[in-house]
PDB file of C-alpha atoms in Angstrom:
ATOM      1  CA  MET A 164      -7.559 -29.346  16.103  1.00  0.00           C
ATOM      2  CA  SER A 165      -6.594 -31.964  12.890  1.00  0.00           C
ATOM      3  CA  THR A 166      -3.329 -31.427  11.102  1.00  0.00           C
ATOM      4  CA  PHE A 167      -6.517 -31.392   7.336  1.00  0.00           C
ATOM      5  CA  ALA A 168      -8.517 -28.422   8.606  1.00  0.00           C
ATOM      6  CA  ILE A 169      -5.376 -26.236   9.733  1.00  0.00           C
ATOM      7  CA  GLY A 170      -4.784 -27.214   6.366  1.00  0.00           C
ATOM      8  CA  ILE A 171      -7.447 -25.566   4.763  1.00  0.00           C
ATOM      9  CA  LEU A 172      -7.752 -22.844   7.398  1.00  0.00           C
ATOM     10  CA  LEU A 173      -3.680 -21.780   6.414  1.00  0.00           C
ATOM     11  CA  LEU A 174      -4.996 -22.261   2.256  1.00  0.00           C
ATOM     12  CA  LEU A 175      -7.520 -20.189   3.066  1.00  0.00           C
ATOM     13  CA  SER A 176      -5.815 -17.544   4.771  1.00  0.00           C
ATOM     14  CA  ILE A 177      -3.135 -17.373   2.464  1.00  0.00           C
ATOM     15  CA  ALA A 178      -5.400 -16.311   0.079  1.00  0.00           C
ATOM     16  CA  VAL A 179      -7.677 -14.148   1.331  1.00  0.00           C
ATOM     17  CA  LEU A 180      -4.775 -11.709   2.789  1.00  0.00           C
ATOM     18  CA  PRO A 181      -3.583 -11.445  -0.865  1.00  0.00           C
ATOM     19  CA  ALA A 182      -6.818 -10.384  -1.487  1.00  0.00           C
ATOM     20  CA  ALA A 183      -7.272  -7.865   1.336  1.00  0.00           C
ATOM     21  CA  LEU A 184      -4.015  -6.386   0.080  1.00  0.00           C
ATOM     22  CA  ALA A 185      -4.716  -6.102  -3.416  1.00  0.00           C
ATOM     23  CA  ALA A 186      -8.473  -5.142  -2.376  1.00  0.00           C
ATOM     24  CA  GLY A 187      -7.116  -2.263  -0.169  1.00  0.00           C
ATOM     25  CA  LEU A 188      -4.419  -0.243  -2.852  1.00  0.00           C
ATOM     26  CA  GLN A 189      -6.730  -0.775  -5.346  1.00  0.00           C
ATOM     27  CA  GLN A 190      -9.416   1.273  -3.412  1.00  0.00           C
ATOM     28  CA  LEU A 191      -6.301   3.572  -2.544  1.00  0.00           C
ATOM     29  CA  VAL A 192      -5.097   4.179  -6.232  1.00  0.00           C
ATOM     30  CA  PHE A 193      -8.777   5.340  -7.229  1.00  0.00           C
ATOM     31  CA  VAL A 194      -8.907   7.491  -3.918  1.00  0.00           C
ATOM     32  CA  GLN A 195      -5.713   9.150  -4.725  1.00  0.00           C
ATOM     33  CA  ARG A 196      -7.085   9.865  -8.205  1.00  0.00           C
ATOM     34  CA  ALA A 197     -10.279  10.988  -7.747  1.00  0.00           C
ATOM     35  CA  ARG A 198     -11.673  14.146  -7.342  1.00  0.00           C
ATOM     36  CA  ARG A 199     -14.907  14.853  -4.780  1.00  0.00           C
ATOM     37  CA  VAL A 200     -17.760  16.038  -6.705  1.00  0.00           C
ATOM     38  CA  GLU A 201     -21.323  16.209  -3.998  1.00  0.00           C
ATOM     39  CA  GLY A 202     -24.047  14.339  -4.344  1.00  0.00           C
ATOM     40  CA  ARG A 203     -27.336  13.945  -3.089  1.00  0.00           C
ATOM     41  CA  VAL A 204     -29.136  11.085  -1.258  1.00  0.00           C
ATOM     42  CA  VAL A 205     -32.182  10.839  -4.156  1.00  0.00           C
ATOM     43  CA  SER A 206     -33.630   7.366  -3.406  1.00  0.00           C
ATOM     44  CA  GLU A 207     -33.445   4.718  -1.017  1.00  0.00           C
ATOM     45  CA  ARG A 208     -34.755   0.624  -0.621  1.00  0.00           C
ATOM     46  CA  CYS A 209     -35.146  -0.732   2.482  1.00  0.00           C
ATOM     47  CA  TYR A 210     -35.878  -4.571   4.113  1.00  0.00           C
ATOM     48  CA  ARG A 211     -35.999  -6.426   6.733  1.00  0.00           C
ATOM     49  CA  MET A 212     -32.940  -8.484   7.529  1.00  0.00           C
ATOM     50  CA  PHE A 213     -32.781 -10.835  10.927  1.00  0.00           C
ATOM     51  CA  GLY A 214     -35.445  -8.610  12.594  1.00  0.00           C
ATOM     52  CA  ARG A 215     -33.624  -4.991  11.471  1.00  0.00           C
ATOM     53  CA  THR A 216     -34.166  -3.108   8.648  1.00  0.00           C
ATOM     54  CA  ARG A 217     -31.635  -2.534   6.172  1.00  0.00           C
ATOM     55  CA  ARG A 218     -30.636   0.405   3.775  1.00  0.00           C
ATOM     56  CA  TYR A 219     -29.242   0.668  -0.205  1.00  0.00           C
ATOM     57  CA  TYR A 220     -29.740   4.123  -1.166  1.00  0.00           C
ATOM     58  CA  ARG A 221     -29.129   5.506  -5.055  1.00  0.00           C
ATOM     59  CA  VAL A 222     -27.168   8.637  -4.732  1.00  0.00           C
ATOM     60  CA  GLU A 223     -26.745  11.985  -8.180  1.00  0.00           C
ATOM     61  CA  PHE A 224     -24.153  13.833  -8.608  1.00  0.00           C
ATOM     62  CA  GLU A 225     -23.169  15.687 -11.746  1.00  0.00           C
ATOM     63  CA  LEU A 226     -20.065  14.548 -14.525  1.00  0.00           C
ATOM     64  CA  SER A 227     -17.625  17.546 -15.122  1.00  0.00           C
ATOM     65  CA  THR A 228     -20.232  17.758 -19.068  1.00  0.00           C
ATOM     66  CA  GLY A 229     -23.164  18.496 -17.099  1.00  0.00           C
ATOM     67  CA  GLN A 230     -24.886  15.166 -16.905  1.00  0.00           C
ATOM     68  CA  ARG A 231     -26.476  13.789 -13.837  1.00  0.00           C
ATOM     69  CA  VAL A 232     -25.737  10.371 -12.884  1.00  0.00           C
ATOM     70  CA  GLN A 233     -26.940   8.454 -10.287  1.00  0.00           C
ATOM     71  CA  LEU A 234     -24.828   5.854  -8.697  1.00  0.00           C
ATOM     72  CA  ARG A 235     -26.010   2.981  -5.764  1.00  0.00           C
ATOM     73  CA  SER A 236     -24.696   2.249  -3.005  1.00  0.00           C
ATOM     74  CA  THR A 237     -22.906  -0.773  -2.480  1.00  0.00           C
ATOM     75  CA  VAL A 238     -22.798  -1.853   1.336  1.00  0.00           C
ATOM     76  CA  THR A 239     -25.884  -1.990   3.363  1.00  0.00           C
ATOM     77  CA  SER A 240     -26.141   0.387   6.223  1.00  0.00           C
ATOM     78  CA  SER A 241     -28.890   0.402   9.016  1.00  0.00           C
ATOM     79  CA  SER A 242     -31.156   4.285   8.626  1.00  0.00           C
ATOM     80  CA  LYS A 243     -28.997   5.258  11.648  1.00  0.00           C
ATOM     81  CA  THR A 244     -25.341   4.963   9.997  1.00  0.00           C
ATOM     82  CA  SER A 245     -26.500   6.334   6.073  1.00  0.00           C
ATOM     83  CA  PRO A 246     -27.348   9.440   5.018  1.00  0.00           C
ATOM     84  CA  ALA A 247     -30.865  10.274   4.353  1.00  0.00           C
ATOM     85  CA  LEU A 248     -33.146  11.411   1.624  1.00  0.00           C
ATOM     86  CA  GLY A 249     -31.443  14.458   0.045  1.00  0.00           C
ATOM     87  CA  GLN A 250     -28.703  14.417   2.551  1.00  0.00           C
ATOM     88  CA  ALA A 251     -25.483  15.765   0.703  1.00  0.00           C
ATOM     89  CA  VAL A 252     -22.875  13.126   0.137  1.00  0.00           C
ATOM     90  CA  PRO A 253     -18.910  12.673  -0.857  1.00  0.00           C
ATOM     91  CA  VAL A 254     -18.276  11.197  -4.136  1.00  0.00           C
ATOM     92  CA  LEU A 255     -14.950  10.055  -6.215  1.00  0.00           C
ATOM     93  CA  LEU A 256     -14.841  10.494  -9.619  1.00  0.00           C
ATOM     94  CA  ILE A 257     -12.357  10.043 -12.129  1.00  0.00           C
ATOM     95  CA  GLU A 258     -13.449  11.348 -15.926  1.00  0.00           C
ATOM     96  CA  ARG A 259     -11.000  10.442 -18.257  1.00  0.00           C
ATOM     97  CA  ALA A 260     -11.853  11.032 -22.410  1.00  0.00           C
ATOM     98  CA  GLY A 261     -12.668   7.905 -24.168  1.00  0.00           C
ATOM     99  CA  HIS A 262     -13.365   5.972 -21.499  1.00  0.00           C
ATOM    100  CA  PRO A 263     -16.752   5.803 -18.979  1.00  0.00           C
ATOM    101  CA  PRO A 264     -16.574   7.672 -16.010  1.00  0.00           C
ATOM    102  CA  LYS A 265     -15.148   5.760 -12.829  1.00  0.00           C
ATOM    103  CA  ALA A 266     -17.427   7.058  -9.370  1.00  0.00           C
ATOM    104  CA  LYS A 267     -18.058   5.838  -6.132  1.00  0.00           C
ATOM    105  CA  ILE A 268     -19.283   6.914  -2.672  1.00  0.00           C
ATOM    106  CA  GLY A 269     -16.743   8.492  -0.713  1.00  0.00           C
ATOM    107  CA  THR A 270     -18.022   7.650   2.915  1.00  0.00           C
ATOM    108  CA  TRP A 271     -15.523   4.982   4.521  1.00  0.00           C
ATOM    109  CA  LEU A 272     -18.182   2.784   4.746  1.00  0.00           C
ATOM    110  CA  GLU A 273     -18.399   2.746   0.912  1.00  0.00           C
ATOM    111  CA  LEU A 274     -14.510   3.144  -0.039  1.00  0.00           C
ATOM    112  CA  TRP A 275     -13.372   0.218   2.654  1.00  0.00           C
ATOM    113  CA  PHE A 276     -15.661  -2.285   4.491  1.00  0.00           C
ATOM    114  CA  SER A 277     -14.868  -4.639   1.616  1.00  0.00           C
ATOM    115  CA  SER A 278     -10.890  -4.891   2.454  1.00  0.00           C
ATOM    116  CA  ALA A 279     -11.375  -4.665   5.839  1.00  0.00           C
ATOM    117  CA  LEU A 280     -13.587  -7.601   5.524  1.00  0.00           C
ATOM    118  CA  LEU A 281     -10.722  -9.580   4.285  1.00  0.00           C
ATOM    119  CA  LEU A 282      -8.092  -8.392   6.277  1.00  0.00           C
ATOM    120  CA  PHE A 283      -9.880  -9.451   9.192  1.00  0.00           C
ATOM    121  CA  ILE A 284     -10.863 -13.053   8.146  1.00  0.00           C
ATOM    122  CA  GLY A 285      -7.540 -13.288   6.650  1.00  0.00           C
ATOM    123  CA  SER A 286      -6.075 -12.184   9.993  1.00  0.00           C
ATOM    124  CA  ILE A 287      -8.560 -14.212  11.931  1.00  0.00           C
ATOM    125  CA  GLY A 288      -7.630 -17.149   9.840  1.00  0.00           C
ATOM    126  CA  VAL A 289      -3.802 -16.525  10.668  1.00  0.00           C
ATOM    127  CA  LEU A 290      -4.549 -16.712  14.436  1.00  0.00           C
ATOM    128  CA  ALA A 291      -6.444 -19.171  14.401  1.00  0.00           C
ATOM    129  CA  VAL A 292      -3.528 -21.708  12.662  1.00  0.00           C
ATOM    130  CA  ALA A 293      -0.828 -19.585  14.894  1.00  0.00           C
ATOM    131  CA  LEU A 294      -3.113 -20.720  17.806  1.00  0.00           C
ATOM    132  CA  ALA A 295      -3.801 -24.733  16.644  1.00  0.00           C
ATOM    133  CA  SER A 296      -0.581 -25.505  15.849  1.00  0.00           C
ATOM    134  CA  GLY A 297       0.977 -23.616  19.212  1.00  0.00           C
ATOM    135  CA  SER A 298      -1.032 -25.860  21.411  1.00  0.00           C
ATOM    136  CA  SER A 299      -0.732 -28.996  19.179  1.00  0.00           C
ATOM    137  CA  ILE A 300       3.362 -28.904  19.931  1.00  0.00           C
TER     138      ILE A 300
END
């Protein structure tokens, strides 16, 4: 592997790993501060991608004021791994006076997928650089 390519991979790894750690830390703080409420899947949007059915779903839950709010899943999933219409799902919610509420669907995929993906990509880059550097010695 060329020195230029190794340098690019190293720079990307250096950029991605801190982003992964920051995203994970931000999620951890949110999870610790949030309270858990029950939501229900009220709608879904299915589409085909690469021969597989992918799905976004919308969850409705209630704020402490009694207002009903809907939240859309941020990660697509297959119909097999995502909750069915009408199914109860956890919602993590932070409500503070004078601020809009913050809510996230409380499944592992919704909370941790992006952090895990960034961590994986950054780790692969660091591993590739380490292997390339070791083989060029």
